[in-house]
Amino acid sequence: MSQENQDKKLRIGDLLIEKGVISEDQLKEALNEQKTRSKRIGDLLIERGLITNEQLQEALRYQKESGLKVGKALIELGFVKEDVLLDLLARQMQIPFIELRRYRYDAEIVRRLPESVARRYRCIILKAEPDSALVGMVDPSDLYAIDGLTSRLETEIKPAIVRESDLNTILDVVYRRSDEISTLATELKSELEETDFNLADLLQSDEQSDAPVVRLLQTLFEDAVRSKASDIHIEPDEKVLRLRIRIDGILSEQEMPEASIASALTSRLKIMAGLDISERRLPQDGRFNIRVGIKSIDVRLSTLPTQNGESVVMRLLDRSTGLIDLEQLGMPPSILKRFRQLIHTPHGMILVTGPTGSGKTTTLYAALEQLNDPEVKIITAEDPVEFRLQRTQQVQINSEIGLTFAKVLRSALRQDPDIILVGEMRDHDTSEIGLRAAMTGHLVLSTLHTNDAITSAIRLLDMGAEGYLVATALRAVIAQRLIRRVCSNCNEPHQPTSSERALIASLATQPTIASDFVHGKGCAFCSNTGYRGRIGVFELLEMTPEMADAMRRSNPADFATASNLSEGFVPFTQVALEYARQGITTLEEVVRVAGEIADTPDEIPATDLGANTGTDGS
């Protein structure tokens, strides 16, 4: 503010004081407030002792390099917390700072703005009045955005500051593509009924990229990627078509009456995967790559002929995220430390086990990434090869031409490897070759589809492997599950039910009170599920002399007893219960994990286990 303007306001203020409109203190307060609002954010932060001048100068240099605003630069450099900065900006601009996580918005009001506009201006309509609209904005000082919103909504805009990460989450939830998918499905059904065309020719033509079938698939993939889905299921029924996507391990369903469009979707997907569209009697497998926004998604496609048509399941792998480090797997520190030591041993076999979708491959790739050095030769046999690793010889299994795990493993041993990764121990030949390789100076990493660490070692005996081979070669088994995290936005205290109290009593190793537990009541952030994201639950079983002795005698009962008594072994049902006690997950998830172990056919019969109380949940 210029000195002339300041003097002018003082003269006006004196007149207002003389007229008794305001007091002298009120005038001083108003001038101080105006002075504060005119200050730059960096100066305000320094004035309040939140940053130093040196930090501001570094942020200004970073701003020139990155093109960010000063506030964002200060946050990214870690000089100031985002909440502190936003609160200060709100007070400076005399507008509210709204926590979207706790704000109850109306989805219909939010959708008054098209998604493209909301994302371009980084804003969300929070409340609509007859003559104004409260709009949450990442940058309320963006006059161009406010002018655009005023013109589009034809009303006065009252801005508020919101956190950008929360805004993006809300927009992803509100602008789900379910309605658009239904509309496109109806449009596709009408087009199939009204026109007589060669579908294969249409789908292969780049000029027809706006055809309903193409736009329907594009929307379906966008919705799945935005929802962080791992799988898409297209399931034809007699009268309806079901589209289901798996989010955090749980399927959500959208049912559509346009059952007749299933063949069009399947044909298009087969063309994308390079499969035979005329073959509808046999299962087919393929893969293709798509780009959704800035994400590169690898799609593994499987078709299965059913009574009502071909069922299609697609596994989505986000290539843009890259490989996960060992530290990001979510292993408890004690298990992570031991696992890191184990994978650096020069020889022996390490198994990673769990059901389909439990993250076994992710764990193995994280281990390989840690081991991938110029001094080490790594060969993998996989079905399929999910991630490409530099400096690693990866072999794709193809059983149709006789390229099996066992055959690749035999050939790999003649390639002078240090480390061998076998995608899965499926049969006697593969397990025996892998065990012998582990005995002759190679580190062998592999997976098994079993339900806990103890049954994994015993499964090798079931495959026909000699007990002495398992006892000598097997170093450790790490079993894992993925359980859902309770939503941090809507979690609240939970009083355990009688069945949950019984489970706690059977698993707890320390005193536990009811107030320790939470559950999610459901909110917009978690699509009213009460859960958001997943975390790994692990158990690590290392071979001890007692376990090796039982294995040499091929005695599963003694092996199970020795395993449960081994030092440091903690069943992941107990780990899951500890996560529930810490408020990371819910007792409902603990019950689900315990039930999966107890009810599975892979469970060792109680008569063979003797006094086992470890991992079967009994």
XYZ file of C-alpha atoms in Angstrom:
618
model
C 0.000 0.000 0.000
C 1.446 3.443 -1.004
C 2.008 6.103 1.666
C -0.497 8.360 -0.121
C -3.235 5.726 0.094
C -2.375 5.041 3.715
C -2.633 8.750 4.584
C -5.935 8.960 2.719
C -7.393 6.063 4.686
C -6.183 7.623 7.927
C -8.002 10.893 7.080
C -11.191 8.969 6.285
C -10.734 7.025 9.493
C -10.385 10.246 11.522
C -13.667 11.465 10.082
C -15.375 8.177 10.975
C -14.033 8.436 14.540
C -15.271 12.037 14.811
C -18.731 10.932 13.622
C -18.713 8.097 16.178
C -19.012 5.426 13.484
C -15.966 3.499 14.701
C -13.560 3.701 17.587
C -9.850 4.456 17.368
C -9.047 0.834 18.300
C -11.305 -0.453 15.524
C -9.545 1.796 13.019
C -6.114 0.511 14.080
C -7.317 -3.086 13.877
C -8.738 -2.546 10.369
C -5.531 -0.921 9.114
C -3.378 -3.685 10.594
C -5.601 -6.297 8.993
C -5.365 -4.592 5.596
C -1.609 -4.356 5.985
C -1.424 -8.066 6.786
C -3.551 -9.022 3.770
C -1.273 -7.071 1.433
C 1.855 -8.854 2.616
C 3.397 -11.633 0.619
C 3.020 -15.122 2.049
C 6.753 -15.546 2.503
C 7.007 -12.362 4.566
C 4.051 -13.453 6.701
C 5.676 -16.819 7.415
C 8.931 -15.139 8.419
C 7.091 -12.619 10.570
C 5.366 -15.434 12.459
C 8.625 -17.353 12.908
C 7.465 -20.295 10.780
C 10.376 -20.108 8.323
C 13.705 -18.298 8.121
C 14.780 -15.828 5.454
C 17.317 -18.387 4.192
C 14.550 -20.939 3.714
C 12.455 -18.394 1.832
C 15.361 -17.608 -0.489
C 15.888 -21.320 -1.159
C 12.175 -21.717 -1.874
C 12.312 -18.785 -4.324
C 15.215 -20.446 -6.151
C 13.266 -23.720 -6.241
C 10.223 -21.832 -7.495
C 12.160 -20.540 -10.520
C 13.328 -24.068 -11.361
C 9.999 -25.841 -10.861
C 7.487 -23.165 -11.840
C 5.543 -23.742 -8.628
C 4.082 -21.047 -6.437
C 6.116 -20.059 -3.393
C 3.723 -21.741 -0.953
C 3.856 -25.061 -2.826
C 7.636 -24.808 -3.046
C 7.890 -24.277 0.730
C 5.704 -27.356 1.324
C 7.646 -29.589 -1.076
C 10.937 -28.514 0.508
C 9.525 -29.409 3.918
C 9.940 -25.927 5.379
C 6.289 -25.540 6.373
C 3.353 -27.911 6.826
C 0.521 -27.688 4.341
C -2.176 -27.179 7.003
C -0.251 -24.306 8.576
C 0.215 -22.577 5.234
C -3.414 -23.020 4.167
C -4.710 -21.745 7.488
C -2.469 -18.692 7.214
C -3.595 -18.040 3.629
C -7.241 -18.330 4.669
C -6.797 -15.767 7.421
C -4.846 -13.469 5.141
C -7.549 -13.591 2.439
C -10.394 -13.593 4.998
C -11.941 -16.754 3.566
C -12.578 -20.145 5.235
C -10.181 -23.115 5.157
C -12.384 -26.194 4.739
C -11.318 -29.737 5.572
C -12.944 -31.745 2.801
C -12.404 -34.954 4.764
C -14.937 -33.785 7.317
C -17.227 -31.779 5.056
C -20.587 -33.301 4.100
C -21.085 -32.294 0.492
C -23.939 -33.033 -1.900
C -22.769 -35.002 -4.952
C -25.566 -33.545 -7.086
C -24.419 -30.008 -6.273
C -20.793 -30.930 -6.999
C -21.788 -32.316 -10.419
C -23.192 -28.940 -11.468
C -19.663 -28.365 -12.669
C -18.483 -30.734 -15.425
C -15.521 -32.826 -14.351
C -13.223 -31.190 -16.901
C -14.010 -27.727 -15.482
C -13.602 -28.847 -11.864
C -10.212 -30.348 -12.614
C -9.043 -27.438 -14.773
C -9.879 -24.857 -12.118
C -9.029 -27.272 -9.253
C -12.268 -26.552 -7.452
C -15.465 -28.099 -6.078
C -18.926 -26.615 -5.404
C -19.638 -27.121 -1.708
C -22.871 -25.183 -1.218
C -25.321 -23.475 -3.529
C -27.395 -20.497 -2.371
C -29.980 -18.612 -4.467
C -27.530 -15.802 -5.219
C -24.100 -17.329 -4.494
C -22.056 -20.520 -4.399
C -19.421 -21.614 -1.888
C -16.577 -23.073 -3.955
C -13.575 -24.873 -2.496
C -10.441 -23.956 -4.438
C -6.807 -24.999 -4.287
C -5.830 -21.466 -5.348
C -8.490 -18.877 -4.385
C -6.259 -16.090 -5.695
C -6.701 -17.402 -9.271
C -8.861 -14.579 -10.666
C -9.100 -16.296 -14.061
C -10.664 -19.359 -12.408
C -13.094 -17.258 -10.333
C -14.121 -15.316 -13.433
C -14.670 -18.557 -15.379
C -16.730 -20.071 -12.564
C -18.819 -16.909 -12.194
C -19.597 -16.946 -15.902
C -20.472 -20.661 -15.989
C -22.542 -20.766 -12.782
C -24.037 -17.297 -13.327
C -23.801 -16.453 -9.652
C -21.431 -14.853 -7.143
C -18.501 -17.085 -6.184
C -17.513 -17.276 -2.518
C -14.123 -19.005 -2.478
C -12.707 -21.212 0.258
C -9.303 -22.886 0.521
C -9.136 -26.698 0.323
C -6.282 -29.188 0.344
C -5.372 -30.327 -3.187
C -4.917 -34.000 -2.314
C -8.353 -34.104 -0.660
C -9.923 -32.334 -3.616
C -8.530 -34.881 -6.083
C -9.829 -37.741 -3.951
C -13.328 -36.247 -3.760
C -13.410 -35.604 -7.510
C -12.381 -39.213 -8.197
C -15.247 -40.420 -6.018
C -17.939 -38.030 -7.258
C -17.158 -38.350 -10.945
C -17.224 -42.160 -11.066
C -18.150 -43.256 -14.566
C -21.006 -45.648 -13.676
C -23.720 -43.451 -15.237
C -21.666 -42.889 -18.370
C -20.995 -46.625 -18.683
C -24.723 -47.352 -18.495
C -25.486 -44.668 -21.085
C -22.854 -45.973 -23.497
C -24.078 -49.535 -23.017
C -27.608 -48.452 -23.999
C -26.237 -46.544 -26.995
C -24.214 -49.566 -28.109
C -27.248 -51.866 -27.802
C -29.320 -49.519 -29.974
C -26.595 -49.312 -32.585
C -26.187 -53.088 -32.726
C -29.927 -53.481 -33.227
C -30.358 -50.776 -35.859
C -27.355 -51.351 -38.083
C -26.014 -54.294 -40.021
C -22.260 -54.029 -40.157
C -19.190 -56.191 -39.919
C -18.246 -55.761 -36.260
C -14.692 -57.011 -36.753
C -14.077 -54.459 -39.515
C -15.529 -51.676 -37.382
C -13.428 -52.534 -34.351
C -10.210 -52.712 -36.369
C -10.772 -49.293 -37.924
C -9.006 -46.365 -36.299
C -11.556 -44.041 -37.909
C -14.300 -45.548 -35.775
C -12.672 -44.679 -32.478
C -15.834 -42.870 -31.443
C -17.953 -46.030 -31.832
C -19.952 -46.772 -28.668
C -18.107 -50.038 -28.030
C -14.766 -48.244 -28.044
C -15.992 -45.383 -25.883
C -17.611 -47.824 -23.466
C -14.321 -49.693 -23.007
C -12.389 -46.441 -22.664
C -14.773 -45.263 -19.959
C -14.654 -48.646 -18.220
C -10.841 -48.575 -18.080
C -10.778 -44.954 -16.914
C -13.227 -45.745 -14.123
C -11.232 -48.804 -13.042
C -7.871 -46.999 -13.042
C -9.290 -44.003 -11.191
C -10.761 -46.359 -8.564
C -7.383 -48.150 -8.243
C -9.033 -51.429 -9.254
C -6.863 -54.508 -9.739
C -9.293 -56.473 -11.957
C -12.219 -55.951 -14.331
C -14.799 -58.723 -14.795
C -17.226 -58.802 -17.740
C -19.803 -61.496 -17.023
C -22.709 -62.213 -19.401
C -25.856 -63.624 -17.838
C -29.096 -64.752 -19.422
C -30.824 -61.364 -19.222
C -28.180 -58.926 -17.918
C -24.530 -58.036 -18.307
C -22.516 -57.634 -15.124
C -19.471 -55.397 -14.977
C -17.515 -55.906 -11.785
C -14.280 -54.289 -10.627
C -12.141 -55.435 -7.719
C -11.108 -52.617 -5.369
C -9.012 -53.392 -2.282
C -9.656 -57.098 -2.868
C -13.477 -56.753 -2.899
C -15.661 -56.834 -6.025
C -18.194 -54.066 -6.689
C -20.893 -54.727 -9.263
C -22.757 -52.758 -11.909
C -25.618 -54.645 -13.538
C -26.921 -53.608 -16.959
C -29.910 -54.948 -18.914
C -28.057 -54.751 -22.254
C -26.876 -58.391 -22.234
C -26.592 -58.427 -26.031
C -23.552 -56.104 -26.052
C -21.318 -58.673 -24.333
C -20.098 -60.235 -27.595
C -19.182 -56.806 -29.009
C -17.088 -55.970 -25.931
C -15.411 -59.380 -25.972
C -14.597 -59.169 -29.698
C -13.011 -55.763 -29.324
C -10.921 -56.884 -26.348
C -9.797 -60.013 -28.220
C -8.621 -57.877 -31.127
C -6.673 -55.633 -28.741
C -5.020 -58.728 -27.211
C -4.282 -60.357 -30.583
C -6.625 -63.302 -29.983
C -8.874 -65.222 -32.365
C -12.296 -63.528 -32.360
C -13.923 -66.461 -34.196
C -12.970 -68.947 -31.445
C -15.629 -68.872 -28.743
C -15.533 -72.488 -27.572
C -12.110 -72.533 -25.910
C -10.449 -70.322 -23.248
C -7.891 -67.815 -24.494
C -5.263 -65.689 -22.783
C -3.592 -62.531 -24.016
C -2.307 -59.141 -23.008
C -2.169 -55.572 -24.288
C -1.103 -52.142 -23.103
C -3.277 -49.060 -22.765
C -2.650 -45.496 -21.662
C -5.128 -43.883 -19.294
C -4.187 -40.264 -18.704
C -0.516 -40.313 -17.735
C -0.637 -43.941 -16.604
C 0.621 -46.858 -18.685
C -1.481 -49.919 -17.844
C -0.580 -53.484 -18.805
C -3.735 -55.588 -19.167
C -3.682 -59.382 -18.855
C -6.836 -60.783 -20.405
C -8.445 -64.193 -19.920
C -11.600 -65.460 -21.619
C -13.683 -68.433 -20.514
C -16.655 -69.871 -22.457
C -19.743 -70.087 -20.232
C -23.383 -71.017 -20.705
C -24.371 -67.436 -21.580
C -21.311 -66.341 -23.529
C -17.647 -65.649 -22.847
C -16.636 -64.431 -19.419
C -13.728 -61.963 -19.545
C -11.401 -61.071 -16.679
C -8.674 -58.458 -17.001
C -5.859 -57.938 -14.510
C -4.581 -54.347 -14.505
C -0.906 -53.647 -13.811
C 0.145 -50.016 -13.510
C 3.539 -49.731 -15.215
C 3.873 -46.043 -14.360
C 4.233 -46.746 -10.635
C 7.394 -48.816 -11.082
C 8.609 -51.467 -8.699
C 8.010 -51.275 -4.959
C 10.997 -51.205 -2.604
C 11.254 -53.696 0.234
C 10.603 -50.879 2.694
C 7.275 -50.115 1.006
C 5.877 -53.636 1.356
C 4.584 -52.968 4.862
C 6.594 -55.702 6.590
C 7.089 -55.229 10.325
C 10.679 -54.100 11.025
C 11.642 -57.426 12.626
C 10.480 -59.452 9.598
C 11.950 -56.962 7.106
C 15.366 -57.168 8.767
C 15.412 -60.981 8.678
C 14.015 -61.153 5.123
C 16.700 -58.769 3.891
C 19.377 -60.966 5.471
C 17.835 -64.128 4.020
C 17.749 -62.918 0.404
C 21.434 -62.042 0.635
C 22.437 -65.590 1.551
C 24.468 -67.230 -1.252
C 22.312 -70.355 -1.594
C 19.114 -72.003 -0.432
C 15.412 -71.706 -1.257
C 13.065 -68.978 -0.016
C 9.346 -69.373 -0.644
C 6.735 -66.617 -0.685
C 3.235 -67.997 -0.230
C -0.354 -66.866 -0.118
C -3.570 -66.970 -2.148
C -3.990 -65.365 -5.564
C -3.840 -61.571 -5.317
C -1.960 -61.496 -2.015
C 1.071 -59.676 -3.442
C 3.540 -62.585 -3.719
C 4.950 -61.416 -7.052
C 5.331 -57.856 -5.743
C 7.385 -59.158 -2.813
C 9.618 -61.251 -5.075
C 10.226 -58.368 -7.491
C 11.085 -56.099 -4.576
C 13.648 -58.703 -3.478
C 15.093 -59.003 -6.998
C 15.360 -55.222 -7.278
C 17.422 -55.275 -4.082
C 19.658 -58.062 -5.422
C 20.054 -56.774 -8.991
C 23.748 -55.862 -9.219
C 26.256 -56.131 -12.105
C 28.111 -58.830 -10.148
C 25.058 -61.112 -9.995
C 23.445 -63.207 -12.741
C 19.663 -63.468 -12.333
C 17.378 -65.705 -14.409
C 13.610 -65.875 -13.979
C 10.976 -68.323 -15.225
C 7.567 -66.652 -15.077
C 4.014 -67.141 -16.268
C 3.471 -64.389 -17.209
C 6.383 -61.933 -17.038
C 4.685 -59.107 -15.165
C 7.451 -56.509 -14.878
C 10.545 -56.012 -17.011
C 13.765 -55.934 -15.025
C 17.022 -54.563 -16.387
C 20.051 -56.842 -16.291
C 17.768 -59.847 -15.671
C 17.141 -62.735 -18.066
C 13.381 -63.264 -17.913
C 11.775 -66.278 -19.578
C 8.071 -66.479 -20.409
C 6.626 -69.952 -19.779
C 4.714 -71.427 -22.740
C 3.330 -74.863 -21.937
C 1.758 -75.231 -25.404
C 5.204 -75.619 -26.972
C 6.671 -77.539 -24.035
C 8.440 -74.570 -22.420
C 7.515 -75.512 -18.841
C 8.911 -74.346 -15.512
C 10.901 -77.577 -15.171
C 12.407 -77.293 -18.674
C 13.362 -73.631 -18.222
C 14.831 -74.392 -14.808
C 17.021 -77.200 -16.197
C 18.300 -74.926 -18.963
C 18.787 -71.993 -16.616
C 21.171 -74.014 -14.473
C 23.461 -74.286 -17.509
C 23.492 -70.479 -17.857
C 25.727 -69.954 -14.804
C 23.146 -68.119 -12.662
C 23.624 -66.874 -9.101
C 19.922 -66.294 -8.440
C 16.930 -68.080 -9.962
C 13.325 -66.972 -9.623
C 10.699 -69.607 -10.374
C 7.238 -68.094 -10.779
C 5.538 -70.977 -8.992
C 6.326 -74.447 -7.643
C 3.590 -76.348 -9.494
C 4.704 -79.946 -9.713
C 7.203 -82.585 -8.572
C 9.775 -81.914 -11.319
C 9.883 -78.158 -10.723
C 10.122 -78.487 -6.934
C 12.837 -81.132 -7.049
C 14.987 -79.264 -9.593
C 14.547 -76.057 -7.584
C 15.526 -77.756 -4.321
C 18.599 -79.373 -5.871
C 19.620 -76.016 -7.408
C 19.328 -74.452 -3.933
C 21.634 -77.167 -2.574
C 24.288 -76.587 -5.250
C 25.147 -72.952 -4.669
C 22.156 -71.054 -6.069
C 19.665 -68.796 -4.353
C 16.205 -69.905 -5.479
C 13.165 -67.684 -4.966
C 9.696 -69.012 -5.696
C 6.009 -68.989 -4.717
C 3.397 -71.489 -3.602
C -0.379 -71.122 -3.462
C -0.804 -72.146 0.154
C -2.434 -70.436 3.070
C 0.315 -70.111 5.663
C 4.018 -70.718 6.114
C 3.744 -74.094 7.869
C 1.589 -75.764 5.226
C 3.900 -74.405 2.492
C 6.844 -76.487 3.618
C 4.616 -79.549 3.975
C 3.184 -78.960 0.483
C 6.637 -79.712 -0.949
C 6.408 -83.177 0.607
C 2.946 -83.587 -0.927
C 4.455 -82.830 -4.334
C 6.791 -85.788 -3.896
C 9.955 -83.950 -2.865
C 12.264 -85.973 -0.628
C 12.249 -84.865 2.998
C 16.041 -84.593 3.158
C 16.010 -82.226 0.147
C 13.490 -79.902 1.785
C 15.336 -80.028 5.121
C 18.661 -79.153 3.487
C 17.615 -76.618 0.848
C 14.696 -74.694 2.353
C 15.845 -71.606 4.269
C 12.588 -69.824 5.018
C 8.958 -69.333 4.056
C 7.251 -65.963 4.162
C 3.444 -66.075 4.021
C 1.383 -62.995 3.329
C -2.126 -61.614 2.998
C -3.512 -58.220 2.053
C -6.091 -56.808 4.445
C -8.078 -53.615 4.059
C -7.148 -50.467 5.956
C -9.942 -48.766 7.850
C -10.798 -45.395 6.336
C -8.919 -42.718 8.288
C -11.636 -40.187 7.555
C -14.666 -42.000 8.993
C -13.264 -44.460 11.548
C -14.943 -44.514 14.945
C -14.732 -46.707 18.087
C -16.103 -50.220 17.725
C -17.488 -52.486 20.422
C -16.495 -56.121 19.615
C -19.271 -58.640 19.112
C -19.360 -61.880 21.093
C -17.735 -63.841 18.253
C -15.054 -61.171 17.871
C -14.356 -61.276 21.621
C -13.906 -65.043 21.367
C -11.417 -64.571 18.523
C -9.517 -61.926 20.501
C -9.308 -64.274 23.494
C -7.873 -67.050 21.318
C -5.292 -64.860 19.551
C -4.303 -62.020 21.900
C -0.853 -62.227 23.462
C -1.309 -59.062 25.567
C -4.207 -57.464 27.441
C -6.689 -55.869 25.076
C -9.649 -53.622 25.864
C -12.719 -52.955 23.736
C -11.860 -49.285 23.217
C -8.754 -50.302 21.262
C -10.799 -51.145 18.151
C -12.369 -49.059 15.392
C -14.491 -49.521 12.309
C -15.363 -47.271 9.373
C -18.916 -45.973 9.248
C -18.555 -45.101 5.541
C -18.016 -41.779 3.802
C -17.400 -40.274 0.379
C -13.662 -40.872 0.662
C -14.123 -44.656 0.898
C -17.273 -44.958 -1.268
C -19.198 -45.797 1.918
C -17.262 -49.041 2.456
C -15.445 -47.980 5.628
C -12.140 -49.075 4.082
C -9.538 -47.322 1.961
C -6.348 -49.022 0.751
C -4.696 -52.237 1.908
C -1.728 -53.298 4.003
C 0.277 -56.519 3.993
C 0.159 -58.996 6.844
C 3.197 -61.281 6.995
C 4.518 -64.275 8.896
C 8.088 -65.509 8.552
C 9.066 -69.107 9.263
C 12.792 -69.883 9.279
C 14.042 -73.455 9.250
C 15.412 -74.612 12.626
C 17.280 -77.861 13.462
C 14.100 -79.277 15.047
C 12.029 -78.458 11.968
C 14.691 -79.863 9.635
C 14.812 -83.097 11.647
C 11.020 -83.507 11.384
C 11.189 -82.797 7.659
C 13.894 -85.445 7.124
C 11.568 -87.939 8.784
C 8.702 -86.626 6.575
C 6.643 -86.054 9.726
C 4.193 -83.145 9.161
C 2.809 -83.233 12.712
C 6.244 -82.860 14.347
C 7.185 -80.206 11.800
C 4.052 -78.173 12.628
C 4.694 -78.468 16.355
C 8.349 -77.431 15.983
C 7.292 -74.510 13.767
C 4.824 -73.136 16.294
C 7.435 -73.402 19.032
C 10.229 -71.787 17.001
C 11.575 -68.507 18.330
C 10.309 -65.394 16.595
C 7.480 -67.075 14.669
C 4.262 -65.037 14.922
C 1.196 -66.245 12.971
C -0.268 -63.510 10.828
C -3.634 -63.846 12.542
C -1.893 -62.371 15.578
C -0.225 -59.730 13.382
C -3.634 -58.804 11.941
C -5.087 -58.562 15.457
C -2.270 -56.200 16.444
C -3.077 -54.034 13.395
C -6.712 -53.951 14.561
C -5.604 -52.972 18.071
C -3.549 -50.122 16.579
C -6.564 -48.883 14.601
C -5.019 -49.754 11.204
C -7.696 -52.294 10.287
C -10.906 -53.710 11.772
C -11.799 -56.844 13.665
C -13.980 -57.735 10.697
C -10.829 -58.059 8.584
C -9.104 -60.129 11.276
C -12.083 -62.506 11.289
C -11.915 -62.710 7.492
C -8.204 -63.588 7.501
C -8.634 -66.159 10.261
C -11.612 -67.647 8.440
C -9.724 -67.962 5.160
C -7.069 -70.003 6.917
C -9.416 -72.180 8.945
C -11.958 -72.929 6.201
C -9.566 -73.669 3.377
C -9.016 -77.209 2.036
C -5.274 -76.558 2.294
C -5.531 -76.710 6.077
C -3.646 -79.575 7.704
C -6.080 -81.974 9.426
C -6.188 -81.523 13.184
C -5.194 -85.154 13.690
C -1.912 -84.481 11.899
C -1.167 -81.263 13.744
C -1.480 -82.455 17.292
C -1.389 -79.368 19.522
C -1.050 -76.819 16.748
C -2.577 -73.468 17.782
C -0.709 -71.246 15.350
C -2.086 -70.344 11.954
C -5.271 -72.256 11.343
C -7.361 -69.979 13.516
C -8.668 -72.881 15.603
